[in-house]
mmCIF file of C-alpha atoms in Angstrom:
data_model
loop_
_atom_site.group_PDB
_atom_site.id
_atom_site.type_symbol
_atom_site.label_atom_id
_atom_site.label_comp_id
_atom_site.label_asym_id
_atom_site.label_seq_id
_atom_site.Cartn_x
_atom_site.Cartn_y
_atom_site.Cartn_z
ATOM 1 C CA MET A 254 5.585 21.460 -15.100
ATOM 2 C CA GLY A 255 6.902 21.179 -18.600
ATOM 3 C CA ASP A 256 10.076 23.083 -17.657
ATOM 4 C CA GLY A 257 12.180 20.002 -16.972
ATOM 5 C CA ARG A 258 11.599 19.824 -13.214
ATOM 6 C CA GLY A 259 9.668 16.575 -13.639
ATOM 7 C CA THR A 260 12.528 15.031 -15.586
ATOM 8 C CA LEU A 261 15.025 16.190 -12.954
ATOM 9 C CA PHE A 262 12.976 14.739 -10.117
ATOM 10 C CA ALA A 263 12.568 11.413 -11.950
ATOM 11 C CA ARG A 264 16.348 11.252 -12.395
ATOM 12 C CA ALA A 265 16.860 12.206 -8.740
ATOM 13 C CA ALA A 266 14.528 9.392 -7.672
ATOM 14 C CA ARG A 267 16.427 6.852 -9.783
ATOM 15 C CA VAL A 268 19.765 7.956 -8.295
ATOM 16 C CA ALA A 269 18.316 7.855 -4.759
ATOM 17 C CA GLU A 270 17.049 4.307 -5.262
ATOM 18 C CA GLU A 271 20.361 3.150 -6.718
ATOM 19 C CA TRP A 272 22.250 4.815 -3.852
ATOM 20 C CA SER A 273 20.089 3.180 -1.170
ATOM 21 C CA ARG A 274 20.382 -0.270 -2.733
ATOM 22 C CA ALA A 275 24.159 0.162 -2.958
ATOM 23 C CA LEU A 276 24.295 0.872 0.791
ATOM 24 C CA ASP A 277 23.136 -2.710 1.418
ATOM 25 C CA LYS A 278 25.970 -4.187 -0.656
ATOM 26 C CA PRO A 279 29.433 -4.951 0.744
ATOM 27 C CA ARG A 280 31.204 -2.677 -1.755
ATOM 28 C CA GLY A 281 28.837 0.256 -1.204
ATOM 29 C CA PRO A 282 28.203 3.024 -3.763
ATOM 30 C CA SER A 283 30.612 3.403 -6.685
ATOM 31 C CA VAL A 284 32.563 6.609 -7.324
ATOM 32 C CA ARG A 285 30.237 7.419 -10.223
ATOM 33 C CA LEU A 286 27.186 6.990 -8.005
ATOM 34 C CA LYS A 287 28.736 9.102 -5.237
ATOM 35 C CA LEU A 288 29.195 11.975 -7.683
ATOM 36 C CA GLN A 289 25.657 11.643 -9.023
ATOM 37 C CA HIS A 290 24.205 11.463 -5.515
ATOM 38 C CA ALA A 291 26.131 14.554 -4.402
ATOM 39 C CA ALA A 292 24.835 16.496 -7.414
ATOM 40 C CA MET A 293 21.226 15.426 -6.790
ATOM 41 C CA ASP A 294 21.587 16.278 -3.123
ATOM 42 C CA ARG A 295 22.420 19.881 -4.044
ATOM 43 C CA LEU A 296 19.685 20.103 -6.686
ATOM 44 C CA VAL A 297 16.801 18.134 -5.111
ATOM 45 C CA TYR A 298 17.269 16.215 -1.865
ATOM 46 C CA ARG A 299 18.436 19.123 0.277
ATOM 47 C CA GLY A 300 15.362 21.160 -0.632
ATOM 48 C CA LEU A 301 13.049 18.277 0.276
ATOM 49 C CA ARG A 302 14.707 17.837 3.664
ATOM 50 C CA GLU A 303 14.498 21.573 4.359
ATOM 51 C CA ALA A 304 10.817 21.564 3.410
ATOM 52 C CA LEU A 305 10.308 19.014 6.206
ATOM 53 C CA GLY A 306 12.081 21.221 8.729
ATOM 54 C CA GLY A 307 15.653 20.170 8.062
ATOM 55 C CA ARG A 308 15.930 18.047 11.212
ATOM 56 C CA LEU A 309 14.101 14.852 10.239
ATOM 57 C CA ASP A 310 16.274 11.863 11.156
ATOM 58 C CA TYR A 311 13.703 9.206 10.250
ATOM 59 C CA ALA A 312 9.962 8.550 10.138
ATOM 60 C CA MET A 313 7.883 5.538 11.183
ATOM 61 C CA SER A 314 5.408 3.734 8.936
ATOM 62 C CA GLY A 315 2.731 1.142 9.619
ATOM 63 C CA GLY A 316 -0.798 0.155 8.633
ATOM 64 C CA ALA A 317 -0.101 -0.398 4.942
ATOM 65 C CA PRO A 318 3.000 -1.487 2.985
ATOM 66 C CA LEU A 319 5.370 1.334 2.112
ATOM 67 C CA GLY A 320 6.763 -0.490 -0.904
ATOM 68 C CA GLU A 321 10.390 -1.524 -1.272
ATOM 69 C CA ARG A 322 11.187 0.873 -4.112
ATOM 70 C CA LEU A 323 9.664 3.883 -2.343
ATOM 71 C CA GLY A 324 11.563 2.975 0.813
ATOM 72 C CA HIS A 325 14.834 2.970 -1.105
ATOM 73 C CA VAL A 326 14.028 6.279 -2.840
ATOM 74 C CA LEU A 327 13.233 8.028 0.440
ATOM 75 C CA ARG A 328 16.311 6.649 2.204
ATOM 76 C CA GLY A 329 18.463 7.666 -0.747
ATOM 77 C CA MET A 330 17.125 11.206 -0.413
ATOM 78 C CA GLY A 331 18.071 11.316 3.259
ATOM 79 C CA LEU A 332 14.509 10.685 4.474
ATOM 80 C CA PRO A 333 14.599 7.127 5.873
ATOM 81 C CA VAL A 334 11.260 5.554 6.775
ATOM 82 C CA LEU A 335 11.275 2.659 9.265
ATOM 83 C CA GLU A 336 8.458 0.176 8.715
ATOM 84 C CA GLY A 337 6.862 -1.722 11.565
ATOM 85 C CA TYR A 338 4.009 -4.178 12.040
ATOM 86 C CA GLY A 339 1.389 -4.870 14.661
ATOM 87 C CA LEU A 340 -2.318 -5.245 15.381
ATOM 88 C CA THR A 341 -4.775 -3.924 17.927
ATOM 89 C CA GLU A 342 -4.690 -7.425 19.438
ATOM 90 C CA THR A 343 -0.925 -7.141 19.959
ATOM 91 C CA THR A 344 -1.073 -3.725 21.660
ATOM 92 C CA ALA A 345 0.557 -2.000 18.674
ATOM 93 C CA SER A 346 3.981 -2.972 17.341
ATOM 94 C CA THR A 347 5.372 -6.502 17.228
ATOM 95 C CA THR A 348 8.212 -5.954 14.746
ATOM 96 C CA VAL A 349 10.038 -2.861 13.517
ATOM 97 C CA ASN A 350 13.055 -1.790 11.498
ATOM 98 C CA THR A 351 15.505 0.397 13.396
ATOM 99 C CA PRO A 352 18.065 2.956 12.200
ATOM 100 C CA GLN A 353 20.793 0.383 12.915
ATOM 101 C CA LEU A 354 18.964 -2.717 11.609
ATOM 102 C CA THR A 355 16.894 -2.080 8.482
ATOM 103 C CA ARG A 356 15.987 -4.343 5.606
ATOM 104 C CA MET A 357 13.884 -2.727 2.880
ATOM 105 C CA GLY A 358 10.693 -4.532 1.968
ATOM 106 C CA THR A 359 10.327 -5.980 5.471
ATOM 107 C CA VAL A 360 8.643 -4.790 8.664
ATOM 108 C CA GLY A 361 11.705 -5.507 10.748
ATOM 109 C CA GLN A 362 12.640 -7.937 13.498
ATOM 110 C CA PRO A 363 10.496 -8.847 16.529
ATOM 111 C CA LEU A 364 10.682 -6.474 19.480
ATOM 112 C CA PRO A 365 12.046 -7.731 22.822
ATOM 113 C CA GLY A 366 9.474 -9.977 24.476
ATOM 114 C CA VAL A 367 7.756 -10.801 21.179
ATOM 115 C CA ALA A 368 7.998 -14.067 19.233
ATOM 116 C CA VAL A 369 6.895 -14.496 15.616
ATOM 117 C CA ARG A 370 6.430 -17.733 13.701
ATOM 118 C CA ILE A 371 5.066 -18.713 10.297
ATOM 119 C CA ALA A 372 2.410 -21.434 10.223
ATOM 120 C CA GLU A 373 2.437 -24.229 7.647
ATOM 121 C CA ASP A 374 -0.073 -22.334 5.492
ATOM 122 C CA GLY A 375 2.075 -19.165 5.592
ATOM 123 C CA GLU A 376 0.083 -17.247 8.218
ATOM 124 C CA VAL A 377 2.007 -14.980 10.597
ATOM 125 C CA GLN A 378 1.452 -15.921 14.243
ATOM 126 C CA VAL A 379 2.547 -13.884 17.273
ATOM 127 C CA ARG A 380 3.103 -14.532 20.968
ATOM 128 C CA GLY A 381 4.290 -12.181 23.697
ATOM 129 C CA ALA A 382 3.455 -9.995 26.667
ATOM 130 C CA GLY A 383 1.547 -7.500 24.515
ATOM 131 C CA VAL A 384 -0.804 -10.050 22.937
ATOM 132 C CA PHE A 385 -4.329 -9.773 24.299
ATOM 133 C CA ARG A 386 -6.018 -12.539 26.292
ATOM 134 C CA GLY A 387 -9.153 -12.515 24.176
ATOM 135 C CA TYR A 388 -12.164 -10.572 22.963
ATOM 136 C CA TRP A 389 -14.458 -9.201 25.634
ATOM 137 C CA ASP A 390 -17.363 -11.563 26.283
ATOM 138 C CA ASP A 391 -16.781 -13.471 23.010
ATOM 139 C CA GLU A 392 -15.207 -16.863 23.629
ATOM 140 C CA VAL A 393 -16.036 -18.137 20.145
ATOM 141 C CA ALA A 394 -14.099 -15.344 18.425
ATOM 142 C CA THR A 395 -11.227 -15.769 20.889
ATOM 143 C CA GLU A 396 -10.949 -19.499 20.213
ATOM 144 C CA ARG A 397 -11.017 -18.834 16.480
ATOM 145 C CA THR A 398 -8.223 -16.265 16.778
ATOM 146 C CA MET A 399 -5.868 -18.120 19.156
ATOM 147 C CA THR A 400 -4.094 -21.421 18.474
ATOM 148 C CA ASP A 401 -4.231 -24.288 20.950
ATOM 149 C CA ASP A 402 -0.703 -23.465 22.126
ATOM 150 C CA GLY A 403 -1.412 -19.762 22.701
ATOM 151 C CA TRP A 404 -0.276 -18.012 19.518
ATOM 152 C CA LEU A 405 -2.332 -15.236 17.907
ATOM 153 C CA ARG A 406 -3.463 -15.884 14.355
ATOM 154 C CA THR A 407 -2.916 -12.510 12.684
ATOM 155 C CA GLY A 408 -4.687 -13.277 9.410
ATOM 156 C CA ASP A 409 -1.651 -11.929 7.554
ATOM 157 C CA MET A 410 0.578 -14.011 5.306
ATOM 158 C CA GLY A 411 4.328 -13.624 5.485
ATOM 159 C CA ARG A 412 7.768 -15.118 5.848
ATOM 160 C CA LEU A 413 10.899 -14.679 7.956
ATOM 161 C CA ASP A 414 14.282 -14.338 6.293
ATOM 162 C CA GLY A 415 17.497 -15.843 7.600
ATOM 163 C CA HIS A 416 18.114 -12.860 9.885
ATOM 164 C CA GLY A 417 14.636 -12.803 11.466
ATOM 165 C CA PHE A 418 13.209 -9.916 9.422
ATOM 166 C CA LEU A 419 9.485 -10.333 8.755
ATOM 167 C CA LYS A 420 8.022 -9.707 5.312
ATOM 168 C CA ILE A 421 4.242 -9.399 4.996
ATOM 169 C CA THR A 422 3.008 -10.813 1.684
ATOM 170 C CA GLY A 423 -0.760 -10.287 1.987
ATOM 171 C CA ARG A 424 -3.955 -11.125 3.820
ATOM 172 C CA LYS A 425 -4.987 -14.756 4.247
ATOM 173 C CA SER A 426 -8.568 -13.820 3.379
ATOM 174 C CA GLU A 427 -7.416 -12.356 0.041
ATOM 175 C CA LEU A 428 -5.648 -15.447 -1.271
ATOM 176 C CA ILE A 429 -6.507 -16.141 -4.903
ATOM 177 C CA VAL A 430 -6.816 -19.760 -6.061
ATOM 178 C CA THR A 431 -6.590 -20.040 -9.853
ATOM 179 C CA SER A 432 -8.234 -22.807 -11.858
ATOM 180 C CA THR A 433 -4.822 -24.503 -12.032
ATOM 181 C CA GLY A 434 -4.726 -24.738 -8.236
ATOM 182 C CA GLN A 435 -2.090 -22.050 -7.713
ATOM 183 C CA ASN A 436 -2.440 -20.119 -4.422
ATOM 184 C CA VAL A 437 -1.508 -16.464 -4.913
ATOM 185 C CA SER A 438 -1.322 -13.614 -2.422
ATOM 186 C CA PRO A 439 -2.056 -10.574 -4.612
ATOM 187 C CA ALA A 440 -0.581 -7.911 -2.313
ATOM 188 C CA ALA A 441 3.047 -8.473 -3.332
ATOM 189 C CA LEU A 442 2.298 -8.115 -7.039
ATOM 190 C CA GLU A 443 0.008 -5.147 -6.444
ATOM 191 C CA GLY A 444 2.636 -3.341 -4.412
ATOM 192 C CA GLN A 445 5.265 -3.842 -7.107
ATOM 193 C CA VAL A 446 3.018 -2.478 -9.879
ATOM 194 C CA ARG A 447 1.811 0.388 -7.680
ATOM 195 C CA SER A 448 5.396 1.586 -7.272
ATOM 196 C CA HIS A 449 5.354 2.837 -10.878
ATOM 197 C CA PRO A 450 4.825 6.635 -10.896
ATOM 198 C CA LEU A 451 1.876 6.462 -13.305
ATOM 199 C CA VAL A 452 -0.047 3.906 -11.236
ATOM 200 C CA SER A 453 -2.481 4.865 -8.494
ATOM 201 C CA GLN A 454 -4.261 1.601 -7.600
ATOM 202 C CA VAL A 455 -3.989 -2.044 -8.656
ATOM 203 C CA VAL A 456 -6.391 -4.922 -8.063
ATOM 204 C CA VAL A 457 -5.127 -8.365 -9.059
ATOM 205 C CA VAL A 458 -7.873 -10.895 -9.899
ATOM 206 C CA GLY A 459 -7.934 -14.528 -10.961
ATOM 207 C CA GLU A 460 -10.077 -16.561 -8.551
ATOM 208 C CA GLY A 461 -11.063 -19.708 -10.476
ATOM 209 C CA ARG A 462 -9.521 -18.307 -13.652
ATOM 210 C CA PRO A 463 -6.712 -19.757 -15.789
ATOM 211 C CA HIS A 464 -4.340 -16.871 -15.061
ATOM 212 C CA LEU A 465 -4.005 -13.615 -13.130
ATOM 213 C CA GLY A 466 -5.221 -10.303 -14.478
ATOM 214 C CA ALA A 467 -5.040 -6.766 -13.099
ATOM 215 C CA LEU A 468 -7.290 -3.716 -12.989
ATOM 216 C CA VAL A 469 -5.075 -0.619 -12.963
ATOM 217 C CA THR A 470 -5.917 3.036 -12.308
ATOM 218 C CA LEU A 471 -3.727 6.018 -13.143
ATOM 219 C CA ASP A 472 -2.349 8.754 -10.906
ATOM 220 C CA ALA A 473 -3.792 11.925 -12.472
ATOM 221 C CA PRO A 474 -1.108 14.445 -11.321
ATOM 222 C CA MET A 475 1.776 12.158 -12.329
ATOM 223 C CA LEU A 476 0.032 11.350 -15.605
ATOM 224 C CA ALA A 477 -0.236 15.053 -16.432
ATOM 225 C CA LEU A 478 3.450 15.517 -15.623
ATOM 226 C CA TRP A 479 4.386 12.485 -17.700
ATOM 227 C CA GLY A 480 2.290 13.837 -20.569
ATOM 228 C CA ASP A 481 4.048 17.228 -20.431
ATOM 229 C CA ASN A 482 7.446 15.518 -20.556
ATOM 230 C CA HIS A 483 6.367 13.383 -23.531
ATOM 231 C CA ASP A 484 4.843 16.217 -25.591
ATOM 232 C CA ARG A 485 1.337 15.126 -24.560
ATOM 233 C CA PRO A 486 -0.002 18.106 -22.592
ATOM 234 C CA GLY A 487 -3.376 17.803 -20.907
ATOM 235 C CA LEU A 488 -3.359 14.001 -20.738
ATOM 236 C CA THR A 489 -6.152 12.739 -18.458
ATOM 237 C CA PRO A 490 -6.889 9.235 -17.103
ATOM 238 C CA ASP A 491 -10.000 8.990 -19.287
ATOM 239 C CA VAL A 492 -8.000 9.636 -22.462
ATOM 240 C CA ALA A 493 -4.921 7.716 -21.301
ATOM 241 C CA ALA A 494 -6.922 4.518 -20.722
ATOM 242 C CA ASP A 495 -6.918 3.993 -24.501
ATOM 243 C CA ASP A 496 -3.439 5.403 -25.134
ATOM 244 C CA ALA A 497 -1.000 2.867 -26.583
ATOM 245 C CA GLN A 498 2.077 4.513 -25.060
ATOM 246 C CA VAL A 499 0.542 4.607 -21.592
ATOM 247 C CA ARG A 500 -0.452 0.969 -21.921
ATOM 248 C CA GLU A 501 3.134 0.130 -22.833
ATOM 249 C CA GLU A 502 4.290 1.819 -19.624
ATOM 250 C CA ILE A 503 1.765 -0.169 -17.570
ATOM 251 C CA ALA A 504 2.740 -3.414 -19.304
ATOM 252 C CA ARG A 505 6.391 -2.670 -18.506
ATOM 253 C CA ALA A 506 5.553 -2.052 -14.835
ATOM 254 C CA ILE A 507 3.636 -5.331 -14.656
ATOM 255 C CA GLY A 508 6.488 -7.155 -16.365
ATOM 256 C CA GLN A 509 8.902 -5.884 -13.722
ATOM 257 C CA ALA A 510 6.520 -7.014 -10.973
ATOM 258 C CA ASN A 511 6.261 -10.457 -12.586
ATOM 259 C CA ALA A 512 10.062 -10.722 -12.494
ATOM 260 C CA SER A 513 10.215 -9.893 -8.772
ATOM 261 C CA PRO A 514 11.440 -12.638 -6.409
ATOM 262 C CA ASP A 515 8.198 -12.158 -4.443
ATOM 263 C CA ALA A 516 6.002 -13.091 -7.427
ATOM 264 C CA THR A 517 4.515 -16.564 -6.942
ATOM 265 C CA ASP A 518 2.587 -16.253 -10.213
ATOM 266 C CA GLN A 519 2.416 -13.769 -13.078
ATOM 267 C CA ILE A 520 -0.121 -11.221 -14.282
ATOM 268 C CA ARG A 521 -0.891 -12.052 -17.908
ATOM 269 C CA THR A 522 -3.469 -9.410 -18.851
ATOM 270 C CA PHE A 523 -4.531 -5.994 -17.604
ATOM 271 C CA GLU A 524 -7.206 -3.343 -18.030
ATOM 272 C CA VAL A 525 -6.705 0.383 -17.424
ATOM 273 C CA LEU A 526 -9.750 1.953 -15.747
ATOM 274 C CA ARG A 527 -10.877 5.446 -16.701
ATOM 275 C CA GLU A 528 -11.405 6.630 -13.123
ATOM 276 C CA ASP A 529 -9.399 6.163 -9.968
ATOM 277 C CA LEU A 530 -10.460 4.026 -7.010
ATOM 278 C CA THR A 531 -10.888 6.597 -4.245
ATOM 279 C CA ALA A 532 -12.329 6.772 -0.745
ATOM 280 C CA ALA A 533 -14.807 9.401 -1.962
ATOM 281 C CA ARG A 534 -16.221 6.863 -4.412
ATOM 282 C CA GLY A 535 -16.317 4.202 -1.697
ATOM 283 C CA TYR A 536 -13.564 1.976 -3.094
ATOM 284 C CA LEU A 537 -11.003 2.649 -0.364
ATOM 285 C CA THR A 538 -11.252 2.242 3.387
ATOM 286 C CA PRO A 539 -10.319 5.200 5.628
ATOM 287 C CA SER A 540 -6.841 3.649 5.956
ATOM 288 C CA GLY A 541 -6.432 3.486 2.173
ATOM 289 C CA LYS A 542 -7.033 -0.231 1.603
ATOM 290 C CA VAL A 543 -8.970 -1.249 -1.517
ATOM 291 C CA ARG A 544 -12.460 -2.669 -0.947
ATOM 292 C CA ARG A 545 -11.793 -5.644 -3.198
ATOM 293 C CA GLU A 546 -15.285 -7.152 -3.183
ATOM 294 C CA LEU A 547 -16.889 -3.859 -4.203
ATOM 295 C CA VAL A 548 -14.365 -3.329 -6.997
ATOM 296 C CA LEU A 549 -14.961 -6.835 -8.365
ATOM 297 C CA HIS A 550 -18.713 -6.240 -8.273
ATOM 298 C CA ASP A 551 -18.752 -2.810 -9.888
ATOM 299 C CA PHE A 552 -16.119 -3.621 -12.509
ATOM 300 C CA ALA A 553 -17.326 -7.115 -13.402
ATOM 301 C CA ASP A 554 -17.386 -6.268 -17.127
ATOM 302 C CA GLU A 555 -13.786 -5.055 -17.000
ATOM 303 C CA VAL A 556 -12.775 -8.266 -15.210
ATOM 304 C CA GLU A 557 -14.408 -10.323 -17.962
ATOM 305 C CA ARG A 558 -12.445 -8.388 -20.576
ATOM 306 C CA LEU A 559 -9.235 -9.546 -18.897
ATOM 307 C CA TYR A 560 -10.026 -13.044 -20.154
ATOM 308 C CA ALA A 561 -11.161 -12.130 -23.670
ATOM 309 C CA GLN A 562 -9.032 -12.933 -26.708
ATOM 310 C CA ASP A 563 -8.213 -9.263 -27.354
ATOM 311 C CA ALA A 564 -7.212 -8.471 -23.757
ATOM 312 C CA ASN A 565 -4.110 -6.353 -23.119
ATOM 313 C CA GLN A 566 -1.266 -8.841 -22.868
ATOM 314 C CA VAL A 567 1.896 -8.564 -20.781
ATOM 315 C CA SER A 568 4.860 -9.780 -22.793
#
């Protein structure tokens, strides 16, 4: 795809994101942006919508974070995705964005009959008609999961904004405590870095360490496209792991994640792995979640390099 289509799509994605973000502002899109969006609609967005049947009003998403940037890009292309949140123990959804009430980067407001609160430690807790009474024939697990006043401990970390929209920031079990005593939920940082087109997977580490580091894998198809557009045909993840220009792109993506309002700490160093973390290799669950413990075990040497003097630094 060295014929410029990759460059066009990248530009279309940038315009779509800018358009969607402008929709959330009181002034709305500028005249310049309206013209750009109309042009990209003719060249790109319309074809994507037709490829999906031409009648898609919106799609639903749950199970794993969509990512704020991707949500904006899809909405800007006329393919809005509404994120929701729930557990088996809550009989599916507890919160959801709607076509009328949507806030990107959140999983929406509680459904009727559902109450959501944030515990002192940041855990999301839920109460409502759909919440189960307990685990079958397992009182110990039930007592561990329910609070004394009848709220379900979800195990997820999050926060509610001033309008009642819930934002999930990570799993309580995945909290990283650095040697400086900083508690960090890695999911927010990982999601921000993963939104870069070249990035496939990200694992933030730093338990008991002086700072956060990140193991990053590359998206092979996007890398090949990026290589074609930068006069680097045939670029593979194995070769790109040592490529200075690719590392600059990754460092830039991490820098943007560090500057995000959701970042409670910053990634200081990173390592680009030569192979992706895939389900076929056992590093992802069937739902696409990274098996963190296995990654930390199998890539222990790469983790150690994150804390060496010559580690890749994020400026």
